[in-house]
mmCIF file of C-alpha atoms in Angstrom:
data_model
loop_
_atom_site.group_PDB
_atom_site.id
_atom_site.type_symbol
_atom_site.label_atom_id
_atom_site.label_comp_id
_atom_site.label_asym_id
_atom_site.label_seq_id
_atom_site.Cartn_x
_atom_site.Cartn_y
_atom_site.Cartn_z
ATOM 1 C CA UNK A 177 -26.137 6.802 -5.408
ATOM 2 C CA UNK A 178 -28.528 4.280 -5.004
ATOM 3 C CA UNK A 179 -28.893 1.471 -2.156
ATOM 4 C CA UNK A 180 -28.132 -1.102 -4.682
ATOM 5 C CA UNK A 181 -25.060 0.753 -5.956
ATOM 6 C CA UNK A 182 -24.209 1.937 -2.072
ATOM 7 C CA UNK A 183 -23.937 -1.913 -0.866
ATOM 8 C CA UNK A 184 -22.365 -2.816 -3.673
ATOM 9 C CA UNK A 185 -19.459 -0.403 -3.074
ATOM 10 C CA UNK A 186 -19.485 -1.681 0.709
ATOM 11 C CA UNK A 187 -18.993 -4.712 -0.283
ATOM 12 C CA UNK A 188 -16.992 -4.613 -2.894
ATOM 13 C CA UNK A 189 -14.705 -2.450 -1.191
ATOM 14 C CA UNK A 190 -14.571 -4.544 2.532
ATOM 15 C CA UNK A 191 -13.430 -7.734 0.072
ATOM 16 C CA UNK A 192 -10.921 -5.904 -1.707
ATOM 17 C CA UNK A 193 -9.195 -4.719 1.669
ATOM 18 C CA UNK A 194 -9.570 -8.444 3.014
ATOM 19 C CA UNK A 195 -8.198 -9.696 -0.190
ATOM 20 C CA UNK A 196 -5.479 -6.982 -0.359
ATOM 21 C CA UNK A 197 -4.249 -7.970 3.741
ATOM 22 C CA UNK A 198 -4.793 -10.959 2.928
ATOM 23 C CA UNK A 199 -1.718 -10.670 0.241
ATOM 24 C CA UNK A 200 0.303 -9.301 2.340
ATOM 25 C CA UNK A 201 0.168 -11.479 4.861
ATOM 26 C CA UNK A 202 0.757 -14.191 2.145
ATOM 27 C CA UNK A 203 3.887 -12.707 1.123
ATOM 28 C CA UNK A 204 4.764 -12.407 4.955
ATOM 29 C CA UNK A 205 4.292 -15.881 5.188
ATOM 30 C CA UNK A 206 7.140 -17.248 2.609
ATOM 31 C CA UNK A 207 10.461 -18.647 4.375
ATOM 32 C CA UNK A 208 13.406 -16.183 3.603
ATOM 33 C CA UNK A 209 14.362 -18.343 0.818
ATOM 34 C CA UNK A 210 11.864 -17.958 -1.240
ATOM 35 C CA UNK A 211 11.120 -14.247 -0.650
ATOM 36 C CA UNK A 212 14.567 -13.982 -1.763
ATOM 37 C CA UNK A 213 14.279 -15.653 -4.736
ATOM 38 C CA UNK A 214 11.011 -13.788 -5.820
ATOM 39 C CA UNK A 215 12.912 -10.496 -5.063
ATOM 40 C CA UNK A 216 16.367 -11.393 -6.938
ATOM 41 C CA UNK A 217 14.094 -12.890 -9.899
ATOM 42 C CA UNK A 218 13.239 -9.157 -10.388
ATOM 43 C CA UNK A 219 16.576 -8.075 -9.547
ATOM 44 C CA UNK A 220 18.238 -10.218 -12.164
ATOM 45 C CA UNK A 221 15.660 -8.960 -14.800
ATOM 46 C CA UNK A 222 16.678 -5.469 -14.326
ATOM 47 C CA UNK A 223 20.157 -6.108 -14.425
ATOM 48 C CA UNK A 224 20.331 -8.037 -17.631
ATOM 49 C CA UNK A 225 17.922 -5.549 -19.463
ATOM 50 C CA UNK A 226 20.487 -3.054 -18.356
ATOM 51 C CA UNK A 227 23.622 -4.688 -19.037
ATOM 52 C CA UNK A 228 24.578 -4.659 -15.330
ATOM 53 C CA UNK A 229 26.832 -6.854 -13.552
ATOM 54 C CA UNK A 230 28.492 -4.937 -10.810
ATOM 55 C CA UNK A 231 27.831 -6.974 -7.223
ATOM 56 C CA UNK A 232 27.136 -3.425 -5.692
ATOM 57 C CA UNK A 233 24.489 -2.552 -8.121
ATOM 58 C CA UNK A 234 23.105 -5.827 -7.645
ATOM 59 C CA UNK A 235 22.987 -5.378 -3.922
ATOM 60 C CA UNK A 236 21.424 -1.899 -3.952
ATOM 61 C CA UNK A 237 19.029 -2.658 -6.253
ATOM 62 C CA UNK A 238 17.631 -5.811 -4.454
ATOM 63 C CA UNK A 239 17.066 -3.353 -1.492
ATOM 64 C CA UNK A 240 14.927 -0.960 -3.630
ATOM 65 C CA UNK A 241 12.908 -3.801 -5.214
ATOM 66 C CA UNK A 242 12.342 -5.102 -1.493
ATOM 67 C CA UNK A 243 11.786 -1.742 0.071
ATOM 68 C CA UNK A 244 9.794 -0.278 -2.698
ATOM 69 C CA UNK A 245 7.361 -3.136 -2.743
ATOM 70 C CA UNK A 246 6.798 -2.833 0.973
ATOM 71 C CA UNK A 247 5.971 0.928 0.143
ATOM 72 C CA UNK A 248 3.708 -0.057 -3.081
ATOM 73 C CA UNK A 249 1.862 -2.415 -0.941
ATOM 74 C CA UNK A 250 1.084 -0.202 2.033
ATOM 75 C CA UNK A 251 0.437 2.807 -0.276
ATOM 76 C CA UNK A 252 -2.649 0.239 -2.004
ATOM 77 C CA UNK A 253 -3.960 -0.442 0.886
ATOM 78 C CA UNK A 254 -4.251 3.026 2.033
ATOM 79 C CA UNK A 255 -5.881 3.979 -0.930
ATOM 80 C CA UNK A 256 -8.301 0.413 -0.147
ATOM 81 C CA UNK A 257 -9.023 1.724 3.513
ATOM 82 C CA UNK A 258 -10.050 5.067 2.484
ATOM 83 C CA UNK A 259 -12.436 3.795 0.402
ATOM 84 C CA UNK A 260 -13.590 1.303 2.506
ATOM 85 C CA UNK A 261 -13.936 3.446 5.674
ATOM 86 C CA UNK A 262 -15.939 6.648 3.604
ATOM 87 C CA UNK A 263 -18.151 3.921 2.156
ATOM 88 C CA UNK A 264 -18.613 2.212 5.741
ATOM 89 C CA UNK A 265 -18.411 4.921 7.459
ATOM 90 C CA UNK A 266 -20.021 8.833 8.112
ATOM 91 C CA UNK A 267 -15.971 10.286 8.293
ATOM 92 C CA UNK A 268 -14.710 12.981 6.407
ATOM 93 C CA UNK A 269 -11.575 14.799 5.765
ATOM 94 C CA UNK A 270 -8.732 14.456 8.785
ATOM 95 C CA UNK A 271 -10.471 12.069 10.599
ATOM 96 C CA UNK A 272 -10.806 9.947 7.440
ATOM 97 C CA UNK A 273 -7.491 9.821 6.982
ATOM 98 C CA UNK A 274 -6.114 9.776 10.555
ATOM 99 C CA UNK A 275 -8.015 6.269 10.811
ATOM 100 C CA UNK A 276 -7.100 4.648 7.451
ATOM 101 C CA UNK A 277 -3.266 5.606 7.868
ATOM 102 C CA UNK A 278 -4.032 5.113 11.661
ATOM 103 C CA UNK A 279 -4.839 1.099 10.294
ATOM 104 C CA UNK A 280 -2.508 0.880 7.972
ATOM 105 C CA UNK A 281 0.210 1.415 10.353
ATOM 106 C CA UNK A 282 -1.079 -1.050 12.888
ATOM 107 C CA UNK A 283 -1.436 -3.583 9.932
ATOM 108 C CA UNK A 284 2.036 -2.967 9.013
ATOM 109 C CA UNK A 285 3.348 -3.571 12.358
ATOM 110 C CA UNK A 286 1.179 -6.446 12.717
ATOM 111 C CA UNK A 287 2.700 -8.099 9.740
ATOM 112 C CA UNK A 288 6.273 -7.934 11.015
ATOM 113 C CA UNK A 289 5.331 -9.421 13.960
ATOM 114 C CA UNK A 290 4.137 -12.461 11.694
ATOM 115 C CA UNK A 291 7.283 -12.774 10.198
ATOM 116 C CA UNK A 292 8.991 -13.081 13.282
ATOM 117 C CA UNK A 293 7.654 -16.596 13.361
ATOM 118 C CA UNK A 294 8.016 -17.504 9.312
ATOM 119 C CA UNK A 295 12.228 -19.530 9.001
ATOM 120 C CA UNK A 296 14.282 -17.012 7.238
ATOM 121 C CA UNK A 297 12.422 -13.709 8.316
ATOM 122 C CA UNK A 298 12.583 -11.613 10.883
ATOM 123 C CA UNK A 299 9.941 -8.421 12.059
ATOM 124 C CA UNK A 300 11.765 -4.896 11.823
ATOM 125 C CA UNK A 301 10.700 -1.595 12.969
ATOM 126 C CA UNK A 302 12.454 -0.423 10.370
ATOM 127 C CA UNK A 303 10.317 -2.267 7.792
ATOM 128 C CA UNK A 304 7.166 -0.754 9.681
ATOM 129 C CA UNK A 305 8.273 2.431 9.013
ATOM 130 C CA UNK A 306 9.115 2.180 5.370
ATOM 131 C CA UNK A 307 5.433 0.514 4.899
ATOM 132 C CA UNK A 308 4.213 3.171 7.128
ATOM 133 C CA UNK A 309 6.311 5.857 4.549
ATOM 134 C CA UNK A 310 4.147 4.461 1.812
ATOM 135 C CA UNK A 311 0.786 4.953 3.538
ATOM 136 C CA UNK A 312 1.777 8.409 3.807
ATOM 137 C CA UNK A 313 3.176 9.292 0.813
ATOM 138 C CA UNK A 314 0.151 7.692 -0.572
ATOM 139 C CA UNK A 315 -2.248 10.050 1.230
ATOM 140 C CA UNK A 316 0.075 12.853 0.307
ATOM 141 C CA UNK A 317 -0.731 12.043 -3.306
ATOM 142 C CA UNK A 318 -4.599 11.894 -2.228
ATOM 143 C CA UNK A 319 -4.723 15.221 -0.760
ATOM 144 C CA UNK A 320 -2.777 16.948 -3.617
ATOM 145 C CA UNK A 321 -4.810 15.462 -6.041
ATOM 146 C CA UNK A 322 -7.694 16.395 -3.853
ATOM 147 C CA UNK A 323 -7.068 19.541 -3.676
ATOM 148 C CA UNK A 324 -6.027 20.169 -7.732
ATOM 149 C CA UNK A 325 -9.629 18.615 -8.370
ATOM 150 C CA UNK A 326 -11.249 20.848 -5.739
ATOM 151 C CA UNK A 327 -9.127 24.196 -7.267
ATOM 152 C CA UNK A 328 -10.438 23.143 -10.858
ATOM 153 C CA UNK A 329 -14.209 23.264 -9.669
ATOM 154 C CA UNK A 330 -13.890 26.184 -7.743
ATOM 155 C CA UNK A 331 -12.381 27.739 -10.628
ATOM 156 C CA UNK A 332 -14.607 30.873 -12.045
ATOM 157 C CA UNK A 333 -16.392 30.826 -14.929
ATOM 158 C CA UNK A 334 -18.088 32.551 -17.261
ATOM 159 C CA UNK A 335 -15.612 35.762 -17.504
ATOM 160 C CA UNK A 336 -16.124 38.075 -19.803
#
């Protein structure tokens, strides 16, 4: 890779992070009301493109539309803080990825602590751990795709 192309990538990949916490912490920021309404927007969506109307439905599927995007988000910005940190940084393999979950997890927790201070919203553990769940089930996915791409090159060839 060339310098050019090297600081581009640094660059590029310390403003995406920024940008990426930086949403987050936007979507911290809104009162409980309109988090609410963002999340049952979504929630109403499903249930009239499924022909739902059952209350319980409704309420268990506004819990997996919260709770999943706290995972999706985390899970990004794993992904973001891997790059970031093997384009900053001379890390490799578990120490890699102890730091970017390792931030990640800090972040999370951060971020409920913010909302302790936003009307309507309130910080929970629990909520760190499902963000943390999706940092980790996004590395999962990294290694395992890792190692299928490292398997697939180390595959033999040329057998007669």
């Amino acid at each position: 890779m060339t310098d050019m192309k090297r600081i581009r990538n640094r660059i590029l990949s310390l403003l995406l992070v920024v940008l990426w916490c930086g949403l987050i912490f936007g979507a911290s920021a809104q009162n409980g009301k309109e988090s609410g309404a963002l999340s049952g927007m979504i929630v109403d969506l499903v249930m009239r493109l499924f022909g739902l109307s059952s209350d319980r439905i409704h309420d268990v599927l506004t819990l997996l539309v919260r709770k999943g995007a706290h995972m999706s988000e985390y899970a990004i910005l794993l992904l973001l803080l891997l790059w970031l940190l093997s384009s900053w940084t001379s890390l490799r393999g578990v120490g890699l990825y102890s730091l970017s979950l390792g931030i990640a997890v800090i972040f999370a927790a951060s971020d409920e602590y913010h909302q302790t201070f936003v009307d309507g919203r309130a910080g929970s553990v629990r909520d760190v751990v499902i963000d943390s769940c999706g940092a980790v089930l996004m590395l999962g996915v990294v290694l395992i795709v890792r190692r299928l791409l490292r398997r697939n090159t180390a595959a033999p060839t040329g057998e007669s």
